[in-house]
Coordinates of C-alpha atoms in Angstrom, one line a residue:
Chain A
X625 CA -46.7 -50.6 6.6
X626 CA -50.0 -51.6 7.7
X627 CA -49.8 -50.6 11.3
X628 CA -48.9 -47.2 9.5
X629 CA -51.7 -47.4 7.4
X630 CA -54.4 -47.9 10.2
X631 CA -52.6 -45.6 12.0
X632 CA -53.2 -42.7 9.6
X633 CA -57.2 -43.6 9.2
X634 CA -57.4 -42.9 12.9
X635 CA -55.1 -40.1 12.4
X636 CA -57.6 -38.4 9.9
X637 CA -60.4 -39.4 11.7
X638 CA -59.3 -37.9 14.9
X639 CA -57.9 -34.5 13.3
X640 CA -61.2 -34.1 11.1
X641 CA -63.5 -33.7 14.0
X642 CA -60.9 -31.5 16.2
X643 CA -60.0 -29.6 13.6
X644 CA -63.4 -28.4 11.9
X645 CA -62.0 -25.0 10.6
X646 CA -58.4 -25.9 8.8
X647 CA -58.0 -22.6 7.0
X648 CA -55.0 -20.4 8.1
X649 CA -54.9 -18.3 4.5
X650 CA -56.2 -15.3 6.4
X651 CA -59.8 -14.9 5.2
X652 CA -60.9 -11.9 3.3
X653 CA -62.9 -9.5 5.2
X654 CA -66.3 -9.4 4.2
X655 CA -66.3 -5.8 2.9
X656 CA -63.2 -6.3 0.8
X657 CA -65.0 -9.6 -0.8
X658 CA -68.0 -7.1 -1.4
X659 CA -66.5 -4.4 -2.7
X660 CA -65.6 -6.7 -5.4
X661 CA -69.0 -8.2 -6.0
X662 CA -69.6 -4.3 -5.8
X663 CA -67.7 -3.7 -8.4
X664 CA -68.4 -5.9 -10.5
X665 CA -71.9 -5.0 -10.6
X666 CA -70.9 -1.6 -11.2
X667 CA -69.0 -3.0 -14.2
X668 CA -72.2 -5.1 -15.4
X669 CA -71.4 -6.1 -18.6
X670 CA -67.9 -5.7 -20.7
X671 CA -67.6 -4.6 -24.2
X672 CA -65.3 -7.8 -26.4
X673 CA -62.3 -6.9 -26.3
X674 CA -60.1 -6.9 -29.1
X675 CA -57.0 -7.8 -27.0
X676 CA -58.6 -10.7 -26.4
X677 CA -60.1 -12.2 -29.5
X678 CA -61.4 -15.8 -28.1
X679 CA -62.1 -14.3 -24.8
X680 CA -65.9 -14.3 -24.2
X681 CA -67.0 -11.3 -22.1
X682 CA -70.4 -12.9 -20.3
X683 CA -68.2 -16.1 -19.6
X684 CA -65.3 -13.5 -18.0
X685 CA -67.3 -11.8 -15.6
X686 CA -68.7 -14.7 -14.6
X687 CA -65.5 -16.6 -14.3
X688 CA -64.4 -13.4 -12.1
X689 CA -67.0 -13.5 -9.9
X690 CA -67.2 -17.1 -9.2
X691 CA -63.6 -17.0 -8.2
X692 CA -64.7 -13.9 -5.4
X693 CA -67.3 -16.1 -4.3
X694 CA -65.3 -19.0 -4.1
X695 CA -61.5 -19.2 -4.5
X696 CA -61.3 -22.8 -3.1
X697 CA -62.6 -23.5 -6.9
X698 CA -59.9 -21.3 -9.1
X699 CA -58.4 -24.7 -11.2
X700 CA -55.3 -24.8 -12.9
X701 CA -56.0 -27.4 -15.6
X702 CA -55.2 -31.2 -15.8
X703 CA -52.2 -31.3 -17.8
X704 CA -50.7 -27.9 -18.0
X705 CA -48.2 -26.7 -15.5
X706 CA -50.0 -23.3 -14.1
X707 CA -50.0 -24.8 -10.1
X708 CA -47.9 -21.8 -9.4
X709 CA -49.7 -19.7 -10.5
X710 CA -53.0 -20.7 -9.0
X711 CA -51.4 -21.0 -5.7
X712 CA -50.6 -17.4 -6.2
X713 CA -53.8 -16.5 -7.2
X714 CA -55.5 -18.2 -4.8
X715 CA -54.1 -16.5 -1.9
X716 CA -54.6 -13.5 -4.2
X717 CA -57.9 -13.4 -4.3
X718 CA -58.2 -14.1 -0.3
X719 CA -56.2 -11.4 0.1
X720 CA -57.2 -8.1 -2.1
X721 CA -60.7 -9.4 -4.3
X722 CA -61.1 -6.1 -5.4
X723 CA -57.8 -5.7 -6.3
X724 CA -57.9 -8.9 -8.5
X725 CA -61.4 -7.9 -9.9
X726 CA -60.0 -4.6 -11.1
X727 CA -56.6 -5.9 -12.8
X728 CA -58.0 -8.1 -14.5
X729 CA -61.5 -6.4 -16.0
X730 CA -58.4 -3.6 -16.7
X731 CA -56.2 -6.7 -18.1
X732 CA -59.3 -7.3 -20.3
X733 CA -60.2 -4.3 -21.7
X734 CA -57.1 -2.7 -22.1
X735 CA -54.7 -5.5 -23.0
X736 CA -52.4 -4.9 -20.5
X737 CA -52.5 -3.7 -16.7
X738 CA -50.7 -3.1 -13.6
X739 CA -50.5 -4.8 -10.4
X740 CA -49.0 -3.0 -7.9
X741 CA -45.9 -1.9 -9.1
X742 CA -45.8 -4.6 -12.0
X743 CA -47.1 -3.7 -15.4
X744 CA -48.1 -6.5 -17.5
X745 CA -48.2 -6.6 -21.5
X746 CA -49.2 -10.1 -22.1
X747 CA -47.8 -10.8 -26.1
X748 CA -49.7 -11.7 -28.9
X749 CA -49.2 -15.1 -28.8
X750 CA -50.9 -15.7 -25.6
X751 CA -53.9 -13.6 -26.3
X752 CA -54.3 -15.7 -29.3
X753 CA -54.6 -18.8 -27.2
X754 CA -56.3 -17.3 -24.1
X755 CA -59.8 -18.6 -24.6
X756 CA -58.6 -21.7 -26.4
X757 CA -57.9 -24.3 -24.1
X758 CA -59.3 -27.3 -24.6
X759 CA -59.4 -30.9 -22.4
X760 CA -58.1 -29.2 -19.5
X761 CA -61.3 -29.4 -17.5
X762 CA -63.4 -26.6 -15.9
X763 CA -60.0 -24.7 -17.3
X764 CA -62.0 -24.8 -20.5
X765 CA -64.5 -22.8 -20.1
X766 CA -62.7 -20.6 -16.9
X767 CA -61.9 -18.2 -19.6
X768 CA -60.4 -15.2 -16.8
X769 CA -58.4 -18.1 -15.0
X770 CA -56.7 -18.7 -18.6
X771 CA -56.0 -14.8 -19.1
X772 CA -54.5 -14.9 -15.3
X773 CA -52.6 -18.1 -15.6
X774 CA -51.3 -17.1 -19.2
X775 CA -50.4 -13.4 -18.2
X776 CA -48.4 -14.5 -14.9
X777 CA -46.5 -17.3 -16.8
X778 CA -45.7 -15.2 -20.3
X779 CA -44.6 -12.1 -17.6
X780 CA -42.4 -13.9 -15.0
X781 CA -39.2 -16.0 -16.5
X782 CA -36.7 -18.6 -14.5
X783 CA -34.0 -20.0 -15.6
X784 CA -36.1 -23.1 -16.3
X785 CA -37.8 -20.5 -19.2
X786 CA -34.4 -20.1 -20.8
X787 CA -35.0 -22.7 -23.8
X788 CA -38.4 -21.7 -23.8
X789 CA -39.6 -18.1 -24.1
X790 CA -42.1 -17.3 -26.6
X791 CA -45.3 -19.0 -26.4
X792 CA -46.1 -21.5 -29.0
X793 CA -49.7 -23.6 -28.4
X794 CA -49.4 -26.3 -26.0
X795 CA -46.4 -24.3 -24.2
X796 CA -48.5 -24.3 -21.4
X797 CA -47.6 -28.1 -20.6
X798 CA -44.0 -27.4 -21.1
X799 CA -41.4 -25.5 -19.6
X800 CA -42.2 -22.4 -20.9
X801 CA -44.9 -22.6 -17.6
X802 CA -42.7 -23.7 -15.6
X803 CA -41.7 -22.4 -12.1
X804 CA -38.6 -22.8 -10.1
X805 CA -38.6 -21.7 -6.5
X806 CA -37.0 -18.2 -7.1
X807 CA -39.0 -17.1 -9.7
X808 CA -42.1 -18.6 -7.9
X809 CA -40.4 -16.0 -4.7
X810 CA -40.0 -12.9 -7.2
X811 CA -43.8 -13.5 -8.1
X812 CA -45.2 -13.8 -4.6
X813 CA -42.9 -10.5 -4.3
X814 CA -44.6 -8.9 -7.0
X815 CA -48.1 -9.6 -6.2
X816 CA -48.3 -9.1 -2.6
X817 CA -47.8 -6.9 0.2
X818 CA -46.5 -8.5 2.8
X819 CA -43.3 -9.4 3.2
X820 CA -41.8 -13.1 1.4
X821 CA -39.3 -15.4 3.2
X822 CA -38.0 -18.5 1.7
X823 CA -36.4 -22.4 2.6
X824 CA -35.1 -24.7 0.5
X825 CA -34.3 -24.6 -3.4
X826 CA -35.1 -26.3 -6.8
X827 CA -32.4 -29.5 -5.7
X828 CA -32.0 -29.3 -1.8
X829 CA -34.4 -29.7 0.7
X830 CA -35.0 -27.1 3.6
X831 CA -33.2 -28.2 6.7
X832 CA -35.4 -27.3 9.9
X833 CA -35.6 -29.2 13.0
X834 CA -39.1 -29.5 14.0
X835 CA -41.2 -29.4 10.8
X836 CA -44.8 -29.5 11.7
X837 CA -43.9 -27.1 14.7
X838 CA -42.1 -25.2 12.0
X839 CA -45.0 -24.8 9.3
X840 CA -47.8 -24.0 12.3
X841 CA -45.4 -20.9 13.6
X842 CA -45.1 -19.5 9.9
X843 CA -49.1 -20.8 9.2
X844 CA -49.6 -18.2 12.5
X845 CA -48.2 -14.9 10.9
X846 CA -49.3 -15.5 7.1
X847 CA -49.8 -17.9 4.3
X848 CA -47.2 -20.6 3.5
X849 CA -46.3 -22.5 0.1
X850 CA -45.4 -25.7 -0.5
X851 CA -42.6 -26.6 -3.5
X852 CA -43.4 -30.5 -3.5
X853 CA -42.4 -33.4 -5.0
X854 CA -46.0 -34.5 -6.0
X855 CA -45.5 -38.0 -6.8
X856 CA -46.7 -39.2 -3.4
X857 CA -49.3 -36.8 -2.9
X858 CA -51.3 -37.2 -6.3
X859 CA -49.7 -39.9 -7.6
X860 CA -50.1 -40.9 -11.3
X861 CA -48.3 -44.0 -11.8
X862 CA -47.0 -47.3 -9.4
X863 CA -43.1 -47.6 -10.4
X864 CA -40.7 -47.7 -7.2
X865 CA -38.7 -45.5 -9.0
X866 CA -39.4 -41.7 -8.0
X867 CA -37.8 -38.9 -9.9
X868 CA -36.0 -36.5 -7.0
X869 CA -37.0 -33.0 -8.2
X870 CA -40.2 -30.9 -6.9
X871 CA -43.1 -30.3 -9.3
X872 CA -46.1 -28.8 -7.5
X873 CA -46.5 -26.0 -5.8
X874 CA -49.7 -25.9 -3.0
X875 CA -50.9 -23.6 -0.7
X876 CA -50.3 -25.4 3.5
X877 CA -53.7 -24.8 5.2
X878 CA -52.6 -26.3 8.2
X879 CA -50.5 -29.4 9.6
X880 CA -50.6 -31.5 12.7
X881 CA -48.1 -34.2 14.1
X882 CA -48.6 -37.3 16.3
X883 CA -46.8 -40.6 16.3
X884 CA -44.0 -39.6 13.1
X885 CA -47.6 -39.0 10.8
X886 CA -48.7 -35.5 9.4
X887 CA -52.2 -34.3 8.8
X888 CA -51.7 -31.5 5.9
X889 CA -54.4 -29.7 4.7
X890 CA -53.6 -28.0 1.5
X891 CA -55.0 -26.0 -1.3
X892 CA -54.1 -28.2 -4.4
X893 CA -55.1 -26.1 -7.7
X894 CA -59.1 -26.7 -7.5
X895 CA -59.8 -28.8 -4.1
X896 CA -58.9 -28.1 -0.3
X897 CA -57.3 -31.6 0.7
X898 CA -56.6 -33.6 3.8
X899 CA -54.1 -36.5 3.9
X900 CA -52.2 -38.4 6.2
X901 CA -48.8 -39.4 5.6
X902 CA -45.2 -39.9 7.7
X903 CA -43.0 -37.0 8.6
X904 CA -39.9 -39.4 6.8
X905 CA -42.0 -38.8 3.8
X906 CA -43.2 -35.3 4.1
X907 CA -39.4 -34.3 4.7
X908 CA -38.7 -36.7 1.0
X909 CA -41.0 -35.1 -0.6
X910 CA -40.6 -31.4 0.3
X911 CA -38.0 -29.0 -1.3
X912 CA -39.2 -25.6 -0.7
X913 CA -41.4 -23.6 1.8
X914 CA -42.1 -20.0 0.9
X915 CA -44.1 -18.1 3.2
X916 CA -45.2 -14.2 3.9
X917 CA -45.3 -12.2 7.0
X918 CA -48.0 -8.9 6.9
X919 CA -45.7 -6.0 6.9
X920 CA -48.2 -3.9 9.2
X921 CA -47.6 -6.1 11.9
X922 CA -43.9 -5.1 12.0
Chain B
X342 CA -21.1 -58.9 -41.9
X343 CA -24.3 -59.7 -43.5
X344 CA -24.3 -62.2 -40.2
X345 CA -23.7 -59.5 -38.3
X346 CA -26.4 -57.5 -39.5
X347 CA -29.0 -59.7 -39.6
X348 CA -28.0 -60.5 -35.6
X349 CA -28.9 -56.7 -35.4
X350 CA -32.4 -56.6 -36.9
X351 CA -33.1 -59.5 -35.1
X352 CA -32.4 -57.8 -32.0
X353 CA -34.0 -55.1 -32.8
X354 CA -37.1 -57.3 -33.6
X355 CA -37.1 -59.1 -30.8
X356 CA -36.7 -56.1 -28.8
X357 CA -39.4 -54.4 -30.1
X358 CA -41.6 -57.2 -30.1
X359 CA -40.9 -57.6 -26.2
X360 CA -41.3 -54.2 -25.8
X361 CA -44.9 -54.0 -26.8
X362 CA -48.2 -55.3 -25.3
X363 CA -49.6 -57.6 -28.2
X364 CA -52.4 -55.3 -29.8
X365 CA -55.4 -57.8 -29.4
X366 CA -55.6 -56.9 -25.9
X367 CA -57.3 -54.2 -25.4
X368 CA -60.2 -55.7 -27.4
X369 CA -59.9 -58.5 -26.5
X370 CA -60.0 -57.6 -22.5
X371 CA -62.8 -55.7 -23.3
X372 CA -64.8 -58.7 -24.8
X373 CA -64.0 -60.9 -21.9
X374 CA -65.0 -58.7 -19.0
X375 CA -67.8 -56.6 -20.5
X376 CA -70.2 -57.5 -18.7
X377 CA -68.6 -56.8 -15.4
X378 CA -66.9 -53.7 -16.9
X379 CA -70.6 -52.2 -17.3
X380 CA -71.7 -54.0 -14.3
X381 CA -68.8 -51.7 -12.7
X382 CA -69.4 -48.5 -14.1
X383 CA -73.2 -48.6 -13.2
X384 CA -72.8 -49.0 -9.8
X385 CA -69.6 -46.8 -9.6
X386 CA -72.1 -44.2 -11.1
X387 CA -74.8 -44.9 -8.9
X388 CA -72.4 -44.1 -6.1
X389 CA -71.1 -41.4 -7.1
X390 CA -74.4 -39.5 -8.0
X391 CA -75.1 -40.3 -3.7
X392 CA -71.7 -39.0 -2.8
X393 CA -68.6 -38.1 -5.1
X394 CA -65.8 -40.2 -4.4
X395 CA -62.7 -41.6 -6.6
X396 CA -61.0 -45.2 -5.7
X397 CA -57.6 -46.8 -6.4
X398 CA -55.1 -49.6 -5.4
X399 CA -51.9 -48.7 -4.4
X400 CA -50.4 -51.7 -5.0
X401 CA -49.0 -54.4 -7.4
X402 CA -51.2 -57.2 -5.1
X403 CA -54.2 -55.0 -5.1
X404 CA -54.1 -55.3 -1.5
X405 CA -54.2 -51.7 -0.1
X406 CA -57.0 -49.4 -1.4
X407 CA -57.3 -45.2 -1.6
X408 CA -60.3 -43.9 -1.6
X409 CA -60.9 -40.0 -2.4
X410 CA -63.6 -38.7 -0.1
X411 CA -64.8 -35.6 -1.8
X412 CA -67.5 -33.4 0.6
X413 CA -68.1 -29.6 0.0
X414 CA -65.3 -28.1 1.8
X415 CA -63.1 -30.7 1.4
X416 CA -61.1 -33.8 -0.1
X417 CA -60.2 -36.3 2.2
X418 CA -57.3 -39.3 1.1
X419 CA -57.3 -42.2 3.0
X420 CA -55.6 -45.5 2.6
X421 CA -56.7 -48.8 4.3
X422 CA -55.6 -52.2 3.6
X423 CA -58.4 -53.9 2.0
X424 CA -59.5 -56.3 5.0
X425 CA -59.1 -53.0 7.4
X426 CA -62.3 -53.0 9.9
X427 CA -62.0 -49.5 10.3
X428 CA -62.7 -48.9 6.4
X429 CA -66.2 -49.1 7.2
X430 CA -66.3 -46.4 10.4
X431 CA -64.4 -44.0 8.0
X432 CA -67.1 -44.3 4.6
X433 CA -69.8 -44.7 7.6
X434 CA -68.5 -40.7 9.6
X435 CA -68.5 -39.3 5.8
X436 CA -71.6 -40.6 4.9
X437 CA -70.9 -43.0 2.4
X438 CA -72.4 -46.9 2.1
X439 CA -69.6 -48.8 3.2
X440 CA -71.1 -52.1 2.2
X441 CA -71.8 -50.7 -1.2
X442 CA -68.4 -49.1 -1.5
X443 CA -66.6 -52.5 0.0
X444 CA -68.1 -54.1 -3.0
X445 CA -67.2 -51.5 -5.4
X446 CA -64.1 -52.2 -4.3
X447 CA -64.0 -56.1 -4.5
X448 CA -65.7 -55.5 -8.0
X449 CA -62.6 -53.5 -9.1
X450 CA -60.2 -56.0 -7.8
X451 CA -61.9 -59.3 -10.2
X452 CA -61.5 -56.7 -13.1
X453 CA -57.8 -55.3 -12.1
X454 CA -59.2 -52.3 -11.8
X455 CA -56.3 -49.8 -10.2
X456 CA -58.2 -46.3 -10.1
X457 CA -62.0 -45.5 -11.0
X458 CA -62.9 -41.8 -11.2
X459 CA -65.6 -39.6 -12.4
X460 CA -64.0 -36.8 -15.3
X461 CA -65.6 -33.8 -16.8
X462 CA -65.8 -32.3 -20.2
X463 CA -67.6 -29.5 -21.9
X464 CA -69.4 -29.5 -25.3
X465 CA -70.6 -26.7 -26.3
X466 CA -70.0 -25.0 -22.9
X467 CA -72.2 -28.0 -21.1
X468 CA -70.5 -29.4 -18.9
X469 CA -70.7 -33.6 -19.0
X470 CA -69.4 -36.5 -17.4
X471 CA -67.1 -40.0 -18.0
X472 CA -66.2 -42.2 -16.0
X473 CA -62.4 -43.4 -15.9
X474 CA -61.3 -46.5 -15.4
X475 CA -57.4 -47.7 -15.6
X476 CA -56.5 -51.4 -15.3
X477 CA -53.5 -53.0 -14.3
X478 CA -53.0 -56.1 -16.4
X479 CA -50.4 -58.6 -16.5
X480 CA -50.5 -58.4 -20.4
X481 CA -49.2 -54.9 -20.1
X482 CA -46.7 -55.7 -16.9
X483 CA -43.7 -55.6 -20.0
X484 CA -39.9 -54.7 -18.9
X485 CA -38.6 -51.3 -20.8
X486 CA -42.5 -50.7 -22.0
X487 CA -43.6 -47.4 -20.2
X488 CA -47.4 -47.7 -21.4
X489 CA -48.2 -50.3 -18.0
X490 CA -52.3 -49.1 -17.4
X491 CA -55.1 -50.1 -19.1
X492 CA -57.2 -47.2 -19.8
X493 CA -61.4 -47.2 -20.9
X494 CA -63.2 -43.7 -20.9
X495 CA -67.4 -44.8 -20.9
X496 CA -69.4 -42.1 -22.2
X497 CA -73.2 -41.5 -21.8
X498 CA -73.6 -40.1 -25.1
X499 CA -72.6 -41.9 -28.3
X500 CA -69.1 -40.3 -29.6
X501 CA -67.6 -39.4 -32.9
X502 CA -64.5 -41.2 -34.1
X503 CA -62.2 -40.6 -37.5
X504 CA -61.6 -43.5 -40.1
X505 CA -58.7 -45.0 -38.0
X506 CA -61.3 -45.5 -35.0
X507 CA -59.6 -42.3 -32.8
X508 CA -62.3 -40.3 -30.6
X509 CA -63.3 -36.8 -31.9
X510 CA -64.0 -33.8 -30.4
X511 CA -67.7 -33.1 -31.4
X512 CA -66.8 -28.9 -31.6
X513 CA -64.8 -29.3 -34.5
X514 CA -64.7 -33.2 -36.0
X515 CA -61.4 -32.8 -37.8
X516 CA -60.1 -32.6 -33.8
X517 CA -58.8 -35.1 -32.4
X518 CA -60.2 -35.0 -28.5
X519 CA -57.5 -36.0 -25.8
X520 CA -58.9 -37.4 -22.1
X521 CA -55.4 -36.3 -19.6
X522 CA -53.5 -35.6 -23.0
X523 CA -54.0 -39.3 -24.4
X524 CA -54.9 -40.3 -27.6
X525 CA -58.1 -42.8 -27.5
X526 CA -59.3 -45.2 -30.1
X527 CA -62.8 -47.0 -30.2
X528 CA -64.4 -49.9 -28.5
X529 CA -67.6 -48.9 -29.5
X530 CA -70.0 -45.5 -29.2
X531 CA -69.7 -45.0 -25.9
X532 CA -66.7 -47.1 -24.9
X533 CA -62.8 -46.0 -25.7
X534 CA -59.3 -47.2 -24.7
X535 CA -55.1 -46.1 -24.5
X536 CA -52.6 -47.5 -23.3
X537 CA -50.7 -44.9 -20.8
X538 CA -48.4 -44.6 -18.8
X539 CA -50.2 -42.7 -15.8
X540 CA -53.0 -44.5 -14.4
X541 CA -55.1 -41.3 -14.0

């Protein structure tokens, strides 16, 4: 255990200076970030909506273009159980800002919107709440990231939604938020472009051979999704006793292997992380890897 | 029957009695290691206004420690065991005071101090800052009882609590405000206290 836990500190040391650039969510050409900023300017100030009743319009737009700027920041709350759908909208807004920018001042201003070939009507009960959150951190006052999270969760339904459809406030902590794999699959469907593949499921783990070699060859063509168990990698509590079922999705920046350890870097709802810890448990703790392929390249 | 019954309650009693942490401690702990609990929070804060970082124990002995290196592009988790030379090179390449974090660290450890973190909240759209502090005490180490942490939010400002001593939310005072969806009752203005099961 200790050997293992020196190990690693050299491990991160060693990976942090050869590895100065970790990102491998393919970054946003500049234009395409600036036609957002572009458009939001052009936009300049929204009307309140009345779709939106708590929604502040000055605190939107500038929740929207923060999250252009600066995606790394897009946070999913402390207690609620929107990580799936900031991983999504992560990688969303890395991959079409303008896109985002214009579904959601459309999302705003209209009450409903299409993405794609989606079309979302967010109910009444979540554009009551939108606006509302309270104690979840920056999420409080991240008013667009509460229209985005609410909208994707209140639209998309998994069997883990079954007992729990219709909003009711504090939902968003339950499993009315919830994500299994699938519908986490259907929504990356949805939303993007390219192409989705998927390993693993809700109960069993993915089976592949060489796992860091594995994760680098799908980091290579596209962005790649993590369906974790999350008690080792933000843990909350001590017991020995580990519940066997994934609860956190993150987005894989990049992995490297020496001596049986991992280096992950991951987006992890809010921060870009770097921790080192032993293939045995990176294999434990993983259940699913979604990742996408660009169509055009085919 | 009425033997049999009585057995019963007294089971019950005893089980619930067993169950629970006795509920002078978190007072009481709070009288006995003020002074270092203060002492702790100062210079956590002083730190952390140099460099953000989180800290925590991973273990039962208090023997390995975790820090949370947070620069602008990135967070960084590393675990050492506490008497780990490399600790310093590590806090040294990311700019942190090693010697000042060590202490930190040895500070946390007299107090049982598993995790120390810096939180934010908004009030009236400012944004504002606690520190959190969760403590692993033997007091609260109780088979079947899922409430095992400590916890003491220290506020800069004074706060508002209701008649039964439960922190407020100053936006609306018939609120009840929750730190990581937990209830908290007073120590005093600034100081406040659960008992959880999560340690952050």
């Amino acid at each position: 255990m200790m050997r293992f836990l020196i190990f690693q500190g050299f491990m991160l040391l060693f990976v942090s200076f050869v590895y100065a650039q970790p990102s491998h969510v393919k970054t946003t050409s500049f234009t395409n970030k600036q036609l957002a900023l572009n458009y939001l300017n052009e936009v300049h100030e929204l009307k309140k909506s009345a779709s939106w009743p708590h929604i502040k319009p000055d605190l939107y737009l500038r929740n929207l273009r923060r999250n252009i700027e600066d995606p790394d920041f897009l946070f999913a709350g402390r207690n609620t159980n929107f990580c799936s759908y900031a991983a999504l909208g992560y990688v969303l807004l890395k991959e079409d800002p303008l896109g985002y920018v214009q579904f959601m001042v459309d999302l705003y201003q209209n009450g409903k919107a299409s993405y794609r070939n989606t079309d979302f009507t967010p109910s009444k009960g979540i554009k009551e709440t939108a606006g509302q959150l309270i104690y979840e951190g920056e999420l409080d006052r991240n008013e667009a990231d509460q229209v985005l999270f609410f909208t994707l969760a209140d639209h998309f339904k998994g069997y883990l939604n079954i007992l729990n459809r219709n909003y009711s406030p504090g939902d968003e902590q339950k499993i009315w938020a919830s994500t299994n794999l699938s519908k986490f699959n259907r929504m990356l469907r949805a939303m993007f472009k390219m192409e989705i593949h998927s390993k693993g499921g809700d109960l069993v783990r993915p089976k592949v051979k060489n796992l860091s070699a594995f994760l680098n060859e799908k980091l290579s063509k596209g962005n790649v999704f993590l369906y974790l168990n999350n008690t080792v990698l933000h843990r909350k509590f001590h017991h020995k006793t580990k519940k066997r079922i994934p609860t956190h999705y993150v987005v894989l920046l990049g992995i490297t292997e020496a001596n049986n350890a991992a280096t992950i870097t991951f987006w992890d709802a809010g921060y870009k992380t770097r921790k080192t810890i032993n293939m045995h448990t990176l294999r434990w703790i993983l259940y699913g890897i979604s990742w996408s392929e660009n169509k055009d390249k085919h | 029957m009425t033997k049999i019954f009585s057995y019963i309650t007294l089971l019950f009693w005893l089980s619930g009695v067993s169950c629970s942490p006795p509920r002078s401690f978190p007072v009481n702990y709070y009288k006995e290691n003020e002074e270092k609990i203060h002492a702790l929070n100062y210079h956590y804060q002083t730190l952390y206004l140099q460099k953000p970082f989180a800290a925590e124990f991973n273990d039962k002995r208090f023997e390995i420690v975790s820090f949370e290196l947070k620069t602008d592009s990135l967070r960084y988790i590393f675990e050492f065991p506490v008497d780990d030379p490399h600790i310093k090179d590590t806090l040294k390449k990311f700019g942190y005071n090693p010697t000042a974090l060590l202490q930190l660290v040895n500070d946390m450890k007299e107090i049982r101090c598993t995790w120390i973190n810096t939180l934010d909240y908004y009030v009236d759209d400012n944004k504002r800052l606690l520190t959190f502090l969760s403590i692993r005490h033997k007091a609260l180490d109780i088979p079947f009882s899922p409430k095992k942490y400590f916890i003491l939010t220290i506020y800069e400002q004074k706060q508002y609590y209701d008649a039964q001593g439960r922190l407020l939310d100053k936006r609306n005072l018939r609120r009840l405000r929750k730190v990581n969806n937990e209830i908290f009752w007073r120590i005093n203005d600034k100081v406040c206290y659960t008992l959880s099961a999560k340690f952050r």
